[in-house]
PDB file of N, CA and C in Angstrom:
ATOM      1  N   UNK A 755     -64.809  52.119  -7.032  1.00 43.00           N
ATOM      2  CA  UNK A 755     -65.710  51.202  -6.616  1.00 43.00           C
ATOM      3  C   UNK A 755     -65.082  49.980  -6.177  1.00 43.00           C
ATOM      4  N   UNK A 756     -65.536  49.241  -5.117  1.00 46.00           N
ATOM      5  CA  UNK A 756     -65.074  48.093  -4.668  1.00 46.00           C
ATOM      6  C   UNK A 756     -66.073  46.853  -5.317  1.00 46.00           C
ATOM      7  N   UNK A 757     -65.595  45.830  -5.513  1.00 49.00           N
ATOM      8  CA  UNK A 757     -66.448  44.900  -6.091  1.00 49.00           C
ATOM      9  C   UNK A 757     -67.101  44.087  -4.638  1.00 49.00           C
ATOM     10  N   UNK A 758     -68.140  43.773  -4.661  1.00 56.00           N
ATOM     11  CA  UNK A 758     -68.878  43.058  -3.478  1.00 56.00           C
ATOM     12  C   UNK A 758     -68.878  41.604  -3.846  1.00 56.00           C
ATOM     13  N   UNK A 759     -68.850  40.595  -2.917  1.00 62.00           N
ATOM     14  CA  UNK A 759     -69.101  39.319  -3.036  1.00 62.00           C
ATOM     15  C   UNK A 759     -70.376  39.043  -2.419  1.00 62.00           C
ATOM     16  N   UNK A 760     -70.997  38.370  -3.363  1.00 65.00           N
ATOM     17  CA  UNK A 760     -72.675  38.008  -3.155  1.00 65.00           C
ATOM     18  C   UNK A 760     -72.644  36.434  -3.161  1.00 65.00           C
ATOM     19  N   UNK A 761     -73.169  35.813  -2.045  1.00 76.00           N
ATOM     20  CA  UNK A 761     -73.321  34.536  -1.954  1.00 76.00           C
ATOM     21  C   UNK A 761     -74.399  34.083  -2.789  1.00 76.00           C
ATOM     22  N   UNK A 762     -74.414  32.743  -3.207  1.00 81.00           N
ATOM     23  CA  UNK A 762     -75.404  32.290  -3.997  1.00 81.00           C
ATOM     24  C   UNK A 762     -76.804  32.389  -3.707  1.00 81.00           C
ATOM     25  N   UNK A 763     -77.076  32.122  -2.417  1.00 84.00           N
ATOM     26  CA  UNK A 763     -78.580  32.418  -2.080  1.00 84.00           C
ATOM     27  C   UNK A 763     -78.891  33.675  -2.390  1.00 84.00           C
ATOM     28  N   UNK A 764     -78.233  34.882  -2.126  1.00 83.00           N
ATOM     29  CA  UNK A 764     -78.682  36.212  -2.240  1.00 83.00           C
ATOM     30  C   UNK A 764     -78.739  36.481  -3.914  1.00 83.00           C
ATOM     31  N   UNK A 765     -78.002  35.673  -4.695  1.00 82.00           N
ATOM     32  CA  UNK A 765     -78.053  35.761  -6.041  1.00 82.00           C
ATOM     33  C   UNK A 765     -79.394  35.105  -6.529  1.00 82.00           C
ATOM     34  N   UNK A 766     -79.745  34.121  -6.155  1.00 87.00           N
ATOM     35  CA  UNK A 766     -81.106  33.283  -6.575  1.00 87.00           C
ATOM     36  C   UNK A 766     -82.047  34.098  -5.990  1.00 87.00           C
ATOM     37  N   UNK A 767     -82.431  34.970  -4.876  1.00 89.00           N
ATOM     38  CA  UNK A 767     -83.243  35.694  -4.431  1.00 89.00           C
ATOM     39  C   UNK A 767     -83.434  36.969  -5.357  1.00 89.00           C
ATOM     40  N   UNK A 768     -82.419  37.435  -5.814  1.00 85.00           N
ATOM     41  CA  UNK A 768     -82.345  38.732  -6.797  1.00 85.00           C
ATOM     42  C   UNK A 768     -82.887  38.144  -8.115  1.00 85.00           C
ATOM     43  N   UNK A 769     -82.443  36.850  -8.747  1.00 89.00           N
ATOM     44  CA  UNK A 769     -82.899  36.105  -9.896  1.00 89.00           C
ATOM     45  C   UNK A 769     -84.285  35.970  -9.828  1.00 89.00           C
ATOM     46  N   UNK A 770     -84.798  35.518  -8.809  1.00 92.00           N
ATOM     47  CA  UNK A 770     -86.249  35.215  -8.911  1.00 92.00           C
ATOM     48  C   UNK A 770     -87.016  36.215  -9.046  1.00 92.00           C
ATOM     49  N   UNK A 771     -86.496  37.413  -8.297  1.00 89.00           N
ATOM     50  CA  UNK A 771     -87.486  38.655  -8.045  1.00 89.00           C
ATOM     51  C   UNK A 771     -87.570  39.490  -9.558  1.00 89.00           C
ATOM     52  N   UNK A 772     -86.329  39.434 -10.260  1.00 87.00           N
ATOM     53  CA  UNK A 772     -86.400  40.073 -11.463  1.00 87.00           C
ATOM     54  C   UNK A 772     -86.982  39.212 -12.479  1.00 87.00           C
ATOM     55  N   UNK A 773     -87.101  37.729 -12.385  1.00 91.00           N
ATOM     56  CA  UNK A 773     -87.852  37.081 -13.248  1.00 91.00           C
ATOM     57  C   UNK A 773     -89.361  37.234 -13.251  1.00 91.00           C
ATOM     58  N   UNK A 774     -89.726  37.158 -11.860  1.00 91.00           N
ATOM     59  CA  UNK A 774     -91.134  37.785 -11.505  1.00 91.00           C
ATOM     60  C   UNK A 774     -91.526  38.954 -12.274  1.00 91.00           C
ATOM     61  N   UNK A 775     -90.838  39.873 -12.160  1.00 88.00           N
ATOM     62  CA  UNK A 775     -91.122  41.324 -12.881  1.00 88.00           C
ATOM     63  C   UNK A 775     -91.201  40.880 -14.293  1.00 88.00           C
ATOM     64  N   UNK A 776     -90.162  40.185 -14.950  1.00 90.00           N
ATOM     65  CA  UNK A 776     -90.221  40.153 -16.224  1.00 90.00           C
ATOM     66  C   UNK A 776     -91.303  39.185 -16.863  1.00 90.00           C
ATOM     67  N   UNK A 777     -91.844  38.193 -15.908  1.00 93.00           N
ATOM     68  CA  UNK A 777     -92.888  37.480 -16.344  1.00 93.00           C
ATOM     69  C   UNK A 777     -94.312  38.342 -16.370  1.00 93.00           C
ATOM     70  N   UNK A 778     -94.268  39.197 -15.415  1.00 93.00           N
ATOM     71  CA  UNK A 778     -95.512  40.257 -15.502  1.00 93.00           C
ATOM     72  C   UNK A 778     -95.437  40.982 -16.602  1.00 93.00           C
ATOM     73  N   UNK A 779     -94.603  41.611 -17.116  1.00 90.00           N
ATOM     74  CA  UNK A 779     -94.450  42.398 -18.629  1.00 90.00           C
ATOM     75  C   UNK A 779     -94.813  41.337 -19.561  1.00 90.00           C
ATOM     76  N   UNK A 780     -94.194  40.213 -19.572  1.00 92.00           N
ATOM     77  CA  UNK A 780     -94.643  39.314 -20.670  1.00 92.00           C
ATOM     78  C   UNK A 780     -96.059  38.948 -20.747  1.00 92.00           C
ATOM     79  N   UNK A 781     -96.635  38.838 -19.626  1.00 95.00           N
ATOM     80  CA  UNK A 781     -98.040  38.405 -19.335  1.00 95.00           C
ATOM     81  C   UNK A 781     -98.846  39.407 -20.200  1.00 95.00           C
ATOM     82  N   UNK A 782     -98.361  40.867 -20.023  1.00 95.00           N
ATOM     83  CA  UNK A 782     -99.076  41.906 -20.684  1.00 95.00           C
ATOM     84  C   UNK A 782     -98.779  42.240 -22.290  1.00 95.00           C
ATOM     85  N   UNK A 783     -97.854  41.409 -22.897  1.00 94.00           N
ATOM     86  CA  UNK A 783     -97.405  41.247 -24.152  1.00 94.00           C
ATOM     87  C   UNK A 783     -96.024  41.876 -24.506  1.00 94.00           C
ATOM     88  N   UNK A 784     -95.379  42.219 -23.739  1.00 90.00           N
ATOM     89  CA  UNK A 784     -94.088  42.978 -23.791  1.00 90.00           C
ATOM     90  C   UNK A 784     -93.098  42.047 -23.877  1.00 90.00           C
ATOM     91  N   UNK A 785     -92.122  42.324 -24.556  1.00 88.00           N
ATOM     92  CA  UNK A 785     -90.778  41.406 -24.274  1.00 88.00           C
ATOM     93  C   UNK A 785     -89.901  41.953 -23.398  1.00 88.00           C
ATOM     94  N   UNK A 786     -89.792  41.251 -22.394  1.00 88.00           N
ATOM     95  CA  UNK A 786     -88.880  41.515 -21.212  1.00 88.00           C
ATOM     96  C   UNK A 786     -87.735  40.555 -20.866  1.00 88.00           C
ATOM     97  N   UNK A 787     -86.643  40.984 -20.604  1.00 83.00           N
ATOM     98  CA  UNK A 787     -85.207  40.396 -20.195  1.00 83.00           C
ATOM     99  C   UNK A 787     -84.628  40.745 -19.014  1.00 83.00           C
ATOM    100  N   UNK A 788     -84.375  39.911 -18.238  1.00 85.00           N
ATOM    101  CA  UNK A 788     -83.835  39.912 -16.948  1.00 85.00           C
ATOM    102  C   UNK A 788     -82.377  39.166 -17.093  1.00 85.00           C
ATOM    103  N   UNK A 789     -81.314  40.364 -16.190  1.00 81.00           N
ATOM    104  CA  UNK A 789     -79.863  39.972 -16.237  1.00 81.00           C
ATOM    105  C   UNK A 789     -79.617  40.233 -14.935  1.00 81.00           C
ATOM    106  N   UNK A 790     -79.045  39.439 -14.224  1.00 82.00           N
ATOM    107  CA  UNK A 790     -78.158  39.748 -12.869  1.00 82.00           C
ATOM    108  C   UNK A 790     -76.816  39.389 -12.926  1.00 82.00           C
ATOM    109  N   UNK A 791     -76.125  40.470 -12.797  1.00 81.00           N
ATOM    110  CA  UNK A 791     -74.544  40.445 -12.961  1.00 81.00           C
ATOM    111  C   UNK A 791     -73.835  41.234 -11.825  1.00 81.00           C
ATOM    112  N   UNK A 792     -72.803  41.051 -11.798  1.00 77.00           N
ATOM    113  CA  UNK A 792     -72.243  41.865 -10.606  1.00 77.00           C
ATOM    114  C   UNK A 792     -70.769  42.427 -11.113  1.00 77.00           C
ATOM    115  N   UNK A 793     -70.704  43.675 -10.801  1.00 76.00           N
ATOM    116  CA  UNK A 793     -69.387  44.151 -11.398  1.00 76.00           C
ATOM    117  C   UNK A 793     -69.765  45.917 -11.411  1.00 76.00           C
ATOM    118  N   UNK A 794     -69.269  46.540 -12.249  1.00 79.00           N
ATOM    119  CA  UNK A 794     -69.376  48.239 -12.556  1.00 79.00           C
ATOM    120  C   UNK A 794     -70.659  48.304 -13.150  1.00 79.00           C
ATOM    121  N   UNK A 795     -71.659  48.926 -12.287  1.00 77.00           N
ATOM    122  CA  UNK A 795     -72.986  49.144 -13.073  1.00 77.00           C
ATOM    123  C   UNK A 795     -73.141  49.741 -14.090  1.00 77.00           C
ATOM    124  N   UNK A 796     -72.530  50.744 -14.153  1.00 79.00           N
ATOM    125  CA  UNK A 796     -72.525  51.706 -15.537  1.00 79.00           C
ATOM    126  C   UNK A 796     -72.287  50.960 -16.978  1.00 79.00           C
ATOM    127  N   UNK A 797     -71.129  50.053 -16.760  1.00 82.00           N
ATOM    128  CA  UNK A 797     -70.658  49.609 -17.810  1.00 82.00           C
ATOM    129  C   UNK A 797     -71.258  48.383 -18.211  1.00 82.00           C
ATOM    130  N   UNK A 798     -71.848  47.615 -17.268  1.00 85.00           N
ATOM    131  CA  UNK A 798     -72.607  46.504 -17.428  1.00 85.00           C
ATOM    132  C   UNK A 798     -74.063  46.795 -17.977  1.00 85.00           C
ATOM    133  N   UNK A 799     -74.611  47.960 -17.664  1.00 82.00           N
ATOM    134  CA  UNK A 799     -75.661  48.426 -18.180  1.00 82.00           C
ATOM    135  C   UNK A 799     -75.582  48.849 -19.596  1.00 82.00           C
ATOM    136  N   UNK A 800     -74.751  49.553 -19.866  1.00 84.00           N
ATOM    137  CA  UNK A 800     -74.276  49.971 -21.262  1.00 84.00           C
ATOM    138  C   UNK A 800     -74.376  48.655 -22.123  1.00 84.00           C
ATOM    139  N   UNK A 801     -73.455  47.635 -21.728  1.00 88.00           N
ATOM    140  CA  UNK A 801     -73.424  46.389 -22.405  1.00 88.00           C
ATOM    141  C   UNK A 801     -74.857  45.357 -22.794  1.00 88.00           C
ATOM    142  N   UNK A 802     -75.466  45.559 -21.559  1.00 86.00           N
ATOM    143  CA  UNK A 802     -76.841  44.836 -21.739  1.00 86.00           C
ATOM    144  C   UNK A 802     -77.716  45.525 -22.532  1.00 86.00           C
ATOM    145  N   UNK A 803     -77.652  46.747 -22.445  1.00 85.00           N
ATOM    146  CA  UNK A 803     -78.739  47.748 -23.446  1.00 85.00           C
ATOM    147  C   UNK A 803     -78.239  47.405 -25.201  1.00 85.00           C
ATOM    148  N   UNK A 804     -77.066  47.615 -25.073  1.00 88.00           N
ATOM    149  CA  UNK A 804     -76.727  47.510 -26.558  1.00 88.00           C
ATOM    150  C   UNK A 804     -76.668  46.050 -26.907  1.00 88.00           C
ATOM    151  N   UNK A 805     -76.450  45.010 -26.311  1.00 91.00           N
ATOM    152  CA  UNK A 805     -76.722  43.556 -26.762  1.00 91.00           C
ATOM    153  C   UNK A 805     -78.184  43.196 -26.981  1.00 91.00           C
ATOM    154  N   UNK A 806     -79.011  43.555 -26.025  1.00 88.00           N
ATOM    155  CA  UNK A 806     -80.222  43.298 -26.345  1.00 88.00           C
ATOM    156  C   UNK A 806     -81.079  44.198 -26.980  1.00 88.00           C
ATOM    157  N   UNK A 807     -80.678  45.471 -27.492  1.00 90.00           N
ATOM    158  CA  UNK A 807     -81.387  46.165 -28.101  1.00 90.00           C
ATOM    159  C   UNK A 807     -82.612  46.917 -27.597  1.00 90.00           C
ATOM    160  N   UNK A 808     -82.340  47.050 -26.446  1.00 87.00           N
ATOM    161  CA  UNK A 808     -83.829  47.384 -25.472  1.00 87.00           C
ATOM    162  C   UNK A 808     -84.080  48.907 -25.742  1.00 87.00           C
ATOM    163  N   UNK A 809     -85.549  49.183 -25.528  1.00 87.00           N
ATOM    164  CA  UNK A 809     -85.883  50.451 -25.489  1.00 87.00           C
ATOM    165  C   UNK A 809     -86.012  50.996 -24.149  1.00 87.00           C
ATOM    166  N   UNK A 810     -86.235  50.147 -23.166  1.00 86.00           N
ATOM    167  CA  UNK A 810     -86.481  50.828 -21.952  1.00 86.00           C
ATOM    168  C   UNK A 810     -85.580  50.209 -20.890  1.00 86.00           C
ATOM    169  N   UNK A 811     -84.980  50.880 -19.871  1.00 82.00           N
ATOM    170  CA  UNK A 811     -84.219  50.249 -18.868  1.00 82.00           C
ATOM    171  C   UNK A 811     -84.980  50.617 -17.570  1.00 82.00           C
ATOM    172  N   UNK A 812     -85.269  49.486 -16.841  1.00 81.00           N
ATOM    173  CA  UNK A 812     -85.916  49.827 -15.566  1.00 81.00           C
ATOM    174  C   UNK A 812     -84.849  49.394 -14.282  1.00 81.00           C
ATOM    175  N   UNK A 813     -84.771  50.353 -13.418  1.00 76.00           N
ATOM    176  CA  UNK A 813     -83.679  50.275 -12.508  1.00 76.00           C
ATOM    177  C   UNK A 813     -84.490  50.695 -11.170  1.00 76.00           C
ATOM    178  N   UNK A 814     -84.038  49.888 -10.246  1.00 71.00           N
ATOM    179  CA  UNK A 814     -84.436  50.118  -8.729  1.00 71.00           C
ATOM    180  C   UNK A 814     -83.310  51.024  -8.089  1.00 71.00           C
ATOM    181  N   UNK A 815     -84.104  52.118  -7.261  1.00 66.00           N
ATOM    182  CA  UNK A 815     -83.446  52.995  -6.537  1.00 66.00           C
ATOM    183  C   UNK A 815     -83.617  53.120  -5.128  1.00 66.00           C
ATOM    184  N   UNK A 816     -82.624  53.161  -4.199  1.00 63.00           N
ATOM    185  CA  UNK A 816     -82.549  53.046  -2.942  1.00 63.00           C
ATOM    186  C   UNK A 816     -83.291  54.390  -2.295  1.00 63.00           C
ATOM    187  N   UNK A 817     -83.279  55.724  -2.970  1.00 61.00           N
ATOM    188  CA  UNK A 817     -83.636  56.747  -2.274  1.00 61.00           C
ATOM    189  C   UNK A 817     -82.667  57.551  -1.559  1.00 61.00           C
ATOM    190  N   UNK A 818     -81.427  57.503  -2.137  1.00 59.00           N
ATOM    191  CA  UNK A 818     -80.550  58.264  -1.269  1.00 59.00           C
ATOM    192  C   UNK A 818     -80.930  59.685  -1.586  1.00 59.00           C
ATOM    193  N   UNK A 819     -80.462  60.512  -0.356  1.00 61.00           N
ATOM    194  CA  UNK A 819     -80.755  61.939  -0.362  1.00 61.00           C
ATOM    195  C   UNK A 819     -79.602  62.822  -1.262  1.00 61.00           C
ATOM    196  N   UNK A 820     -79.560  63.909  -1.307  1.00 55.00           N
ATOM    197  CA  UNK A 820     -78.723  64.635  -1.977  1.00 55.00           C
ATOM    198  C   UNK A 820     -77.323  64.538  -1.487  1.00 55.00           C
ATOM    199  N   UNK A 821     -76.958  64.746  -0.521  1.00 56.00           N
ATOM    200  CA  UNK A 821     -75.513  64.429   0.149  1.00 56.00           C
ATOM    201  C   UNK A 821     -74.917  62.997  -0.120  1.00 56.00           C
ATOM    202  N   UNK A 822     -76.056  62.083  -0.250  1.00 52.00           N
ATOM    203  CA  UNK A 822     -75.550  60.455  -0.254  1.00 52.00           C
ATOM    204  C   UNK A 822     -74.988  60.440  -1.831  1.00 52.00           C
ATOM    205  N   UNK A 823     -76.019  61.106  -2.484  1.00 49.00           N
ATOM    206  CA  UNK A 823     -75.563  61.066  -4.226  1.00 49.00           C
ATOM    207  C   UNK A 823     -74.252  61.612  -4.249  1.00 49.00           C
ATOM    208  N   UNK A 824     -73.896  62.652  -3.836  1.00 48.00           N
ATOM    209  CA  UNK A 824     -72.722  63.455  -3.939  1.00 48.00           C
ATOM    210  C   UNK A 824     -71.518  62.626  -3.502  1.00 48.00           C
ATOM    211  N   UNK A 825     -71.744  61.818  -2.377  1.00 46.00           N
ATOM    212  CA  UNK A 825     -70.644  60.959  -1.773  1.00 46.00           C
ATOM    213  C   UNK A 825     -70.411  59.757  -2.502  1.00 46.00           C
ATOM    214  N   UNK A 826     -71.450  58.984  -2.726  1.00 45.00           N
ATOM    215  CA  UNK A 826     -71.179  57.646  -3.435  1.00 45.00           C
ATOM    216  C   UNK A 826     -71.773  57.687  -4.942  1.00 45.00           C
ATOM    217  N   UNK A 827     -72.452  58.519  -5.334  1.00 52.00           N
ATOM    218  CA  UNK A 827     -73.150  58.621  -6.524  1.00 52.00           C
ATOM    219  C   UNK A 827     -74.084  57.797  -6.701  1.00 52.00           C
ATOM    220  N   UNK A 828     -74.972  57.946  -8.059  1.00 62.00           N
ATOM    221  CA  UNK A 828     -76.436  57.249  -8.019  1.00 62.00           C
ATOM    222  C   UNK A 828     -76.387  56.680  -9.402  1.00 62.00           C
ATOM    223  N   UNK A 829     -76.488  55.517  -9.566  1.00 65.00           N
ATOM    224  CA  UNK A 829     -76.524  54.638 -10.938  1.00 65.00           C
ATOM    225  C   UNK A 829     -77.483  55.362 -11.635  1.00 65.00           C
ATOM    226  N   UNK A 830     -78.917  55.107 -10.740  1.00 63.00           N
ATOM    227  CA  UNK A 830     -80.051  55.301 -11.704  1.00 63.00           C
ATOM    228  C   UNK A 830     -80.026  56.793 -11.999  1.00 63.00           C
ATOM    229  N   UNK A 831     -79.686  57.568 -11.243  1.00 62.00           N
ATOM    230  CA  UNK A 831     -79.436  59.015 -11.547  1.00 62.00           C
ATOM    231  C   UNK A 831     -78.706  59.372 -12.855  1.00 62.00           C
ATOM    232  N   UNK A 832     -77.285  58.735 -12.913  1.00 65.00           N
ATOM    233  CA  UNK A 832     -76.549  58.680 -14.168  1.00 65.00           C
ATOM    234  C   UNK A 832     -77.051  58.265 -15.431  1.00 65.00           C
ATOM    235  N   UNK A 833     -77.819  56.993 -15.276  1.00 62.00           N
ATOM    236  CA  UNK A 833     -78.533  56.324 -16.173  1.00 62.00           C
ATOM    237  C   UNK A 833     -79.735  57.361 -16.796  1.00 62.00           C
ATOM    238  N   UNK A 834     -80.361  57.970 -16.043  1.00 62.00           N
ATOM    239  CA  UNK A 834     -81.655  58.573 -16.258  1.00 62.00           C
ATOM    240  C   UNK A 834     -81.299  59.850 -16.948  1.00 62.00           C
ATOM    241  N   UNK A 835     -80.021  60.462 -16.799  1.00 60.00           N
ATOM    242  CA  UNK A 835     -79.654  61.688 -17.295  1.00 60.00           C
ATOM    243  C   UNK A 835     -78.604  61.659 -18.463  1.00 60.00           C
ATOM    244  N   UNK A 836     -78.132  60.376 -18.660  1.00 66.00           N
ATOM    245  CA  UNK A 836     -77.058  60.389 -19.717  1.00 66.00           C
ATOM    246  C   UNK A 836     -77.513  59.500 -20.935  1.00 66.00           C
ATOM    247  N   UNK A 837     -78.518  58.939 -20.963  1.00 66.00           N
ATOM    248  CA  UNK A 837     -79.043  57.799 -22.168  1.00 66.00           C
ATOM    249  C   UNK A 837     -79.687  58.144 -22.992  1.00 66.00           C
ATOM    250  N   UNK A 838     -79.715  57.607 -24.110  1.00 76.00           N
ATOM    251  CA  UNK A 838     -80.821  58.062 -25.210  1.00 76.00           C
ATOM    252  C   UNK A 838     -81.892  57.177 -25.320  1.00 76.00           C
ATOM    253  N   UNK A 839     -81.958  56.208 -24.326  1.00 78.00           N
ATOM    254  CA  UNK A 839     -82.974  55.200 -24.158  1.00 78.00           C
ATOM    255  C   UNK A 839     -84.067  55.815 -22.885  1.00 78.00           C
ATOM    256  N   UNK A 840     -85.243  55.054 -23.025  1.00 83.00           N
ATOM    257  CA  UNK A 840     -86.091  55.511 -21.855  1.00 83.00           C
ATOM    258  C   UNK A 840     -85.397  54.858 -20.521  1.00 83.00           C
ATOM    259  N   UNK A 841     -85.653  55.494 -19.490  1.00 80.00           N
ATOM    260  CA  UNK A 841     -85.215  54.921 -18.215  1.00 80.00           C
ATOM    261  C   UNK A 841     -86.272  55.055 -17.157  1.00 80.00           C
ATOM    262  N   UNK A 842     -87.050  53.926 -16.713  1.00 80.00           N
ATOM    263  CA  UNK A 842     -87.788  54.138 -15.502  1.00 80.00           C
ATOM    264  C   UNK A 842     -87.256  53.677 -14.390  1.00 80.00           C
ATOM    265  N   UNK A 843     -87.456  54.727 -13.215  1.00 76.00           N
ATOM    266  CA  UNK A 843     -86.792  54.363 -11.921  1.00 76.00           C
ATOM    267  C   UNK A 843     -87.748  53.968 -10.784  1.00 76.00           C
ATOM    268  N   UNK A 844     -87.708  52.976 -10.139  1.00 76.00           N
ATOM    269  CA  UNK A 844     -88.716  52.334  -9.405  1.00 76.00           C
ATOM    270  C   UNK A 844     -88.070  52.378  -7.828  1.00 76.00           C
ATOM    271  N   UNK A 845     -88.837  53.242  -6.920  1.00 71.00           N
ATOM    272  CA  UNK A 845     -88.385  52.810  -5.606  1.00 71.00           C
ATOM    273  C   UNK A 845     -89.197  51.947  -4.692  1.00 71.00           C
ATOM    274  N   UNK A 846     -88.443  51.185  -3.767  1.00 66.00           N
ATOM    275  CA  UNK A 846     -89.123  50.446  -3.174  1.00 66.00           C
ATOM    276  C   UNK A 846     -89.999  50.775  -2.267  1.00 66.00           C
TER     277      UNK A 846
END
């Protein structure tokens, strides 16, 4: 997998959106944490789940078809089928 450069404006947009989601969960009384990191998704997710002790992982999905998943893989599919914690996959 190739690393992708992300400019600071894009990073701020993503951070604001994920903070908004966390704020909504916190308003319902849930503990919620948001992390925006760049790198290899599966190892970053594993590290974050272990470090935070989280019970639920919420991931966004692009909605790739079967052939695309075979060609490029799917982080959400991999996490949903291989982890012991609960995974919620949200499509835009």
